[in-house]
PDB file of C-alpha atoms and ligand atoms in Angstrom:
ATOM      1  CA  UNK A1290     -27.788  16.072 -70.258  1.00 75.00           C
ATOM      2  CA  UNK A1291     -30.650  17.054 -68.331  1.00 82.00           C
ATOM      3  CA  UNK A1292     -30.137  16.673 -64.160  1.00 83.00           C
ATOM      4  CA  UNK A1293     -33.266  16.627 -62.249  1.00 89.00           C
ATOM      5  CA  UNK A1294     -33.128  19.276 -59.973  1.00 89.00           C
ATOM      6  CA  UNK A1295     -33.836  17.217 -57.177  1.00 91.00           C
ATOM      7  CA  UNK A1296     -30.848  14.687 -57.911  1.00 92.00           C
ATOM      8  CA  UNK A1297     -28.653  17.593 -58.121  1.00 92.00           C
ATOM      9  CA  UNK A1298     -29.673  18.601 -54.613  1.00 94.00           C
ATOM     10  CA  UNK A1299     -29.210  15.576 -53.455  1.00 95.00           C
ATOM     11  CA  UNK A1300     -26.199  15.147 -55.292  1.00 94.00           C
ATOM     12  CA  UNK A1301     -24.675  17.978 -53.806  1.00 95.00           C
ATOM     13  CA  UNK A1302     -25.866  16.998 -50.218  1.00 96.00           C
ATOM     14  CA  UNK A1303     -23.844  13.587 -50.633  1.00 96.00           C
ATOM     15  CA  UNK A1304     -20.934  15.562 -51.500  1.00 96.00           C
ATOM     16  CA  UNK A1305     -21.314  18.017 -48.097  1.00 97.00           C
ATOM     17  CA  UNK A1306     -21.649  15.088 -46.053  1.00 97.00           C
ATOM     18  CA  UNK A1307     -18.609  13.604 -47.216  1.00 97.00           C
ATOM     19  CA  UNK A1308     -16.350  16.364 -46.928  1.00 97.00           C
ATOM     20  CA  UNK A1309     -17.738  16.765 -43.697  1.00 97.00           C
ATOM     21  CA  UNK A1310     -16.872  12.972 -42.588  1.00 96.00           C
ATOM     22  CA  UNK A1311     -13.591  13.830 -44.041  1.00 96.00           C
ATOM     23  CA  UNK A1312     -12.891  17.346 -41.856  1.00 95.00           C
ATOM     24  CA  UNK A1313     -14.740  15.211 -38.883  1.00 93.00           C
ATOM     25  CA  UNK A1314     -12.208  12.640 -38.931  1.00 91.00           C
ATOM     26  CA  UNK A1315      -9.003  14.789 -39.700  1.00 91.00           C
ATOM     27  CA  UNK A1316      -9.943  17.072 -36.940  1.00 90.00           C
ATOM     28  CA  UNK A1317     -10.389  13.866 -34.391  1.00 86.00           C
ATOM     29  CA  UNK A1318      -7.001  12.637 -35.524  1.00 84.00           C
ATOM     30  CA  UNK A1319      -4.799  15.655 -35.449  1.00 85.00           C
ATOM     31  CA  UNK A1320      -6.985  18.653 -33.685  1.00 81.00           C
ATOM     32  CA  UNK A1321      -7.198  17.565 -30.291  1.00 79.00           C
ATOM     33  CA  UNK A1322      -3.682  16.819 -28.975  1.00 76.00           C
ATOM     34  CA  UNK A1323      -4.451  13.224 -28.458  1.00 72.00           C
ATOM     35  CA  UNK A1324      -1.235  10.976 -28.133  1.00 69.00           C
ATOM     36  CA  UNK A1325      -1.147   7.188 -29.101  1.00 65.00           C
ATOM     37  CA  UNK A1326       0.770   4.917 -26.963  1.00 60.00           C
ATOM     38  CA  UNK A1327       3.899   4.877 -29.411  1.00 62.00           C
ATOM     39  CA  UNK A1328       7.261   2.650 -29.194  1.00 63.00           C
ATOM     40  CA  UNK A1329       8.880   6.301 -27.799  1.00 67.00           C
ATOM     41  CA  UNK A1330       8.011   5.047 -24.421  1.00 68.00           C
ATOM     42  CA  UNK A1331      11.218   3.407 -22.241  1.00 76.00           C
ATOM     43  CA  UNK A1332      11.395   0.128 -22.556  1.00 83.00           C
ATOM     44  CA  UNK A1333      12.481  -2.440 -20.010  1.00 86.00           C
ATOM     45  CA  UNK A1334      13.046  -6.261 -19.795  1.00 87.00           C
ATOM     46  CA  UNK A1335      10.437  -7.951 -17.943  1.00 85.00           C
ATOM     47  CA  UNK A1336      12.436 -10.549 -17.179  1.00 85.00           C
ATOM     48  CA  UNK A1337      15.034  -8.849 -15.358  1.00 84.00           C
ATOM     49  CA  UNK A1338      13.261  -6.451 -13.454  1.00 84.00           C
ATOM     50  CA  UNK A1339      14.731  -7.434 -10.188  1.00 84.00           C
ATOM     51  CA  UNK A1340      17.821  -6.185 -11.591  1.00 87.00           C
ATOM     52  CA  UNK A1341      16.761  -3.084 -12.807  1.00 87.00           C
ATOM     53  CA  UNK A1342      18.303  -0.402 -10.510  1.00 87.00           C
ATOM     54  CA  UNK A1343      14.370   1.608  -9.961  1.00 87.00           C
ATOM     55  CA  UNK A1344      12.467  -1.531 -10.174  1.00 89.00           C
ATOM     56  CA  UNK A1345      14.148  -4.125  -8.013  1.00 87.00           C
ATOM     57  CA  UNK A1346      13.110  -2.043  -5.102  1.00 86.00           C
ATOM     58  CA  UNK A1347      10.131  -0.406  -5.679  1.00 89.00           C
ATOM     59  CA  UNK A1348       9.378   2.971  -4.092  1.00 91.00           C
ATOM     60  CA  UNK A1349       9.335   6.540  -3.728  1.00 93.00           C
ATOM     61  CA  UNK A1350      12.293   8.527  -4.471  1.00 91.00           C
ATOM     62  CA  UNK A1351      13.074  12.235  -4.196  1.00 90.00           C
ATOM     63  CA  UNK A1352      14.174  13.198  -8.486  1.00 88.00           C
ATOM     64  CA  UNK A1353      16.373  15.714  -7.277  1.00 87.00           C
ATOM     65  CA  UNK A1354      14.236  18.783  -8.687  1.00 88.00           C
ATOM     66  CA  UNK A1355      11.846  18.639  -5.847  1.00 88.00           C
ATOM     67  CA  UNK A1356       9.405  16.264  -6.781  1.00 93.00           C
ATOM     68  CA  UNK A1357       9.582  12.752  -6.413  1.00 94.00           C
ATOM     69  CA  UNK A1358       9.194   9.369  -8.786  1.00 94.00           C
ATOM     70  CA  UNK A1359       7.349   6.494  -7.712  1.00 95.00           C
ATOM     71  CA  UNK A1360       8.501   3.531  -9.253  1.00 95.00           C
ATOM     72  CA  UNK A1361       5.436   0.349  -9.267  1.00 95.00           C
ATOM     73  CA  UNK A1362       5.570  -2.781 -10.812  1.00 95.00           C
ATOM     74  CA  UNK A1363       2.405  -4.372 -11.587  1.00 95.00           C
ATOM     75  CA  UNK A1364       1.719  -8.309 -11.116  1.00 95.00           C
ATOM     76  CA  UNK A1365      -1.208 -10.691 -11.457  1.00 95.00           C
ATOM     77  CA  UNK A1366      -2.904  -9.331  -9.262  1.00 95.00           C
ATOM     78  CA  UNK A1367      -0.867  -6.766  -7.170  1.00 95.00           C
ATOM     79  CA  UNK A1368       1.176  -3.764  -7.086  1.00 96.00           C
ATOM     80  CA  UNK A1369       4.210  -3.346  -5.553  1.00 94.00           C
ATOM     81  CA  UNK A1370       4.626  -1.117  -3.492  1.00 94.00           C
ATOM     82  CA  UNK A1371       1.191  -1.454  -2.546  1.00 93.00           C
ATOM     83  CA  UNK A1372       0.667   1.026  -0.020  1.00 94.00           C
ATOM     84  CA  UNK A1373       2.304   4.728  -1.620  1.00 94.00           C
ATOM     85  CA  UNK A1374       2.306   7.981   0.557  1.00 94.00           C
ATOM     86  CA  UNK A1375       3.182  11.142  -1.740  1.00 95.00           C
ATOM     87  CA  UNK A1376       3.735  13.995  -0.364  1.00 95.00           C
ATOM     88  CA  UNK A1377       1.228  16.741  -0.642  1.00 94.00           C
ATOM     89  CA  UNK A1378       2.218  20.279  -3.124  1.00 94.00           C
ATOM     90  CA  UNK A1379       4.726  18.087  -5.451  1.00 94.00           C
ATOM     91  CA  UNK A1380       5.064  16.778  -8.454  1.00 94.00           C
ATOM     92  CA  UNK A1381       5.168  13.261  -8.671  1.00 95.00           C
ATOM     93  CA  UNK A1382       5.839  10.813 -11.272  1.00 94.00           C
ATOM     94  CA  UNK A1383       4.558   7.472 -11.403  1.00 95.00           C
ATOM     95  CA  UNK A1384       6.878   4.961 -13.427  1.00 94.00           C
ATOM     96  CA  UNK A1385       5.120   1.626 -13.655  1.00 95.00           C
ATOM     97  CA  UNK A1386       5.436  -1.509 -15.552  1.00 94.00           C
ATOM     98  CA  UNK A1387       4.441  -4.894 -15.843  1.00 94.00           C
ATOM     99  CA  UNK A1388       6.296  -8.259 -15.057  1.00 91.00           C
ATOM    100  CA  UNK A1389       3.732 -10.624 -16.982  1.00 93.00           C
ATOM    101  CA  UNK A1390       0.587  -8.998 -18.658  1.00 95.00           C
ATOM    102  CA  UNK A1391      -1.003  -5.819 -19.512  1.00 95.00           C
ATOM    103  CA  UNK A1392      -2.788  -3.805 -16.520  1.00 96.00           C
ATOM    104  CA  UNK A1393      -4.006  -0.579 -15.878  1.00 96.00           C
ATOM    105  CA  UNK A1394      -2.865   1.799 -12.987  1.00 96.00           C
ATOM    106  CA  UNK A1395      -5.816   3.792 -12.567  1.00 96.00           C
ATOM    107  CA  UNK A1396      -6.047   6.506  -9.410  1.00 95.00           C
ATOM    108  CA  UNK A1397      -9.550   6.525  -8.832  1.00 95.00           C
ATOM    109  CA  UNK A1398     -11.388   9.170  -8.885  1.00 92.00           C
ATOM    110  CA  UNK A1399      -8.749  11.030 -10.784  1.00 91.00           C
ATOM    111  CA  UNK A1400      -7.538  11.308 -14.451  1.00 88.00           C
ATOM    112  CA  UNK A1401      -4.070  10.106 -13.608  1.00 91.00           C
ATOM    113  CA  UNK A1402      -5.069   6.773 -15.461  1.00 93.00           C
ATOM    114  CA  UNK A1403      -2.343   4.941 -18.128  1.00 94.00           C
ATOM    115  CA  UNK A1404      -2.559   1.381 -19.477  1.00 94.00           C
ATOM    116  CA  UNK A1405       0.383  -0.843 -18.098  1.00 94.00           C
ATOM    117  CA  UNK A1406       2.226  -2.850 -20.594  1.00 92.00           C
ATOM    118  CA  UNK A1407       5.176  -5.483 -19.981  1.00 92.00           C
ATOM    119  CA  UNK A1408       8.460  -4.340 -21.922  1.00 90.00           C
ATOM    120  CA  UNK A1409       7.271  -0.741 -21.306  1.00 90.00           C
ATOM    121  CA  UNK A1410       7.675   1.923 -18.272  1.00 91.00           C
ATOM    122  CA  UNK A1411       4.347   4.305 -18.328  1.00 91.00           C
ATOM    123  CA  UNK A1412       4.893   7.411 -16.873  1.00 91.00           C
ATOM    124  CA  UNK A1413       2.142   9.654 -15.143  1.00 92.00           C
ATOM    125  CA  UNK A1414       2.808  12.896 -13.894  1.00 92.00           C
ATOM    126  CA  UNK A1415       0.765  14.602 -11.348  1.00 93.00           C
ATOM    127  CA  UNK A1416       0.571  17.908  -9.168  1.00 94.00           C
ATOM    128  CA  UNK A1417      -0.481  16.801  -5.663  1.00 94.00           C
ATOM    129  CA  UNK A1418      -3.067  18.855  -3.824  1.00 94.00           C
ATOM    130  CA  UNK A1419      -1.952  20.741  -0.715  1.00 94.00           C
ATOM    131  CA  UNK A1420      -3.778  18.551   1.503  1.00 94.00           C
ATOM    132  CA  UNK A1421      -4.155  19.584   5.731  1.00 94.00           C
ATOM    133  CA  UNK A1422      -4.856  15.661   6.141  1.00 95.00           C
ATOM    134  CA  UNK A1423      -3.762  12.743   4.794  1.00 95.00           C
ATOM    135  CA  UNK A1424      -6.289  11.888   1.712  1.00 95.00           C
ATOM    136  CA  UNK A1425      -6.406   8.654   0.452  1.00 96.00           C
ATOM    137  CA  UNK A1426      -6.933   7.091  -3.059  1.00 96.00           C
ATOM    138  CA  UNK A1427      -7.752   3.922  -4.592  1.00 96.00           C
ATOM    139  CA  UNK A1428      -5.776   2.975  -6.915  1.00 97.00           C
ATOM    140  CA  UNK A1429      -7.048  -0.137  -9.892  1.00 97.00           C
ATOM    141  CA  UNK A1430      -6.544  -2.173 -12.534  1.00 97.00           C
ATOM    142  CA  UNK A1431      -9.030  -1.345 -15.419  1.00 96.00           C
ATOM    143  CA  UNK A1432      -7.612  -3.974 -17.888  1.00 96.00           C
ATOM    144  CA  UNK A1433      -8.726  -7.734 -17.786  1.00 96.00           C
ATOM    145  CA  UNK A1434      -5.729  -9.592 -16.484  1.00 96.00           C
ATOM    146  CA  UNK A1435      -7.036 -13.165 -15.371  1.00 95.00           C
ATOM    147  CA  UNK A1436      -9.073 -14.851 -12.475  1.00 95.00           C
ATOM    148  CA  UNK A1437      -7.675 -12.129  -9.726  1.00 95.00           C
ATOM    149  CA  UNK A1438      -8.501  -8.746 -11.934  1.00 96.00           C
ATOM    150  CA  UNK A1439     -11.275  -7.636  -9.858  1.00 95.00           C
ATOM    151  CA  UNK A1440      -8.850  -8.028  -6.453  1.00 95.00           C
ATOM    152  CA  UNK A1441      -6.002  -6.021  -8.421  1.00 96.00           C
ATOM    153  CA  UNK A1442      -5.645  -3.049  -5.761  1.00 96.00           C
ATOM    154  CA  UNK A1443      -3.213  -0.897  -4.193  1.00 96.00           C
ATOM    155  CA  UNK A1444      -3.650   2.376  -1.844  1.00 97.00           C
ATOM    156  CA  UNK A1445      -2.018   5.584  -2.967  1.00 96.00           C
ATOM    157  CA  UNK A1446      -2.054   8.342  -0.091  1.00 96.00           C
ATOM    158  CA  UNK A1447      -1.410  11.959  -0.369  1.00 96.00           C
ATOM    159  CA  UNK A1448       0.047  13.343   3.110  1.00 95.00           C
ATOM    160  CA  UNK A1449       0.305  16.848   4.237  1.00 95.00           C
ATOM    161  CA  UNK A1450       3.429  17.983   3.016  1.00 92.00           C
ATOM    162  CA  UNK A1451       5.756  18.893   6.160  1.00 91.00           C
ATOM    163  CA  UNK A1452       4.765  15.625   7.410  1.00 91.00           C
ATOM    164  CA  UNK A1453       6.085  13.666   4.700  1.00 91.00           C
ATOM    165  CA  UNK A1454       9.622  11.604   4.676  1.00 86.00           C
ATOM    166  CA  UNK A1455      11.032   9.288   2.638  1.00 84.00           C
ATOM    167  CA  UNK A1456      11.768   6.324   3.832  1.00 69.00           C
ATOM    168  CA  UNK A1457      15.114   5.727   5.442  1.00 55.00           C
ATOM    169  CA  UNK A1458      15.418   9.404   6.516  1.00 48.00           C
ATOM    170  CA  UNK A1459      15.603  10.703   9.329  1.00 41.00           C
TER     171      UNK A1459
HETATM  172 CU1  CUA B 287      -4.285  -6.286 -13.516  1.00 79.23          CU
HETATM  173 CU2  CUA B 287      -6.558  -6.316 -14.230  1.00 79.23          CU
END
């Protein structure tokens, strides 16, 4: 059988291209570290969150390796708490989850950004800059949650470090 050369060019061309969709997609799936929200994330009963021990009061608290975890629920269209001070130089976790629909908890300005999702606790780590002043942060909801989305707000501040406390000490 006689192949015109041209075909087999083009032929061969079709094949290049798909191998190279193929290496394109395996490399997005597995060759950049990037984790799916998975079922390995705690879960939690929305229903009985003012119950839970970390989530019935809402807060800041010290993890007892020197950095701190910041427990949030998020509500249509609030956050408890909804005015955080971290300290400065630490690492803090945020632990949030939702009571009734999905929401974001988005620092803005930052990449410390995680979808919110009733049943589920998200956790985002952060290292706090050493700030000299207080610096303060927006923080968001990015995901459509009903008529008050666009009011969904909170204030996350970062104080200077020696001039943080937790509250309730002295
Ligand atoms: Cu909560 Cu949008």
């Amino acid at each position: 059988m006689n192949i015109h050369s041209y075909e087999k060019f083009w032929l061969l061309a079709s094949m290049v291209l798909i191998v190279g969709f193929i290496l394109t997609i395996t490399y997005g799936a597995v060759g950049l570290g990037i984790a799916m929200v998975d079922d390995s994330e705690d879960t939690i009963d929305p229903e009985t969150l003012t119950e839970h021990p970390d989530f019935s009061d809402p807060g800041i608290e010290a993890d007892g390796e020197g950095g701190y975890d910041v427990y949030v629920e998020a509500i249509q269209f609030a956050y408890f708490p909804n005015d955080m001070r971290v300290p400065g130089n630490s690492t803090v976790t945020f632990h949030v989850t939702s009571s009734d629909v999905i929401h974001s908890f988005s620092v803005v300005g930052t990449n410390a950004n995680t979808m919110v999702i009733p049943g589920e606790i998200a956790s985002v780590t952060v290292e706090t800059d050493d700030v000299d002043e207080p610096r303060k942060y927006g923080v968001i909801c990015t995901e459509y949650c009903g008529s008050g989305h666009h009011d969904m707000e909170a204030a996350l501040t970062i104080v200077p470090e020696d001039e943080f406390e937790l509250e309730g000490e002295e």
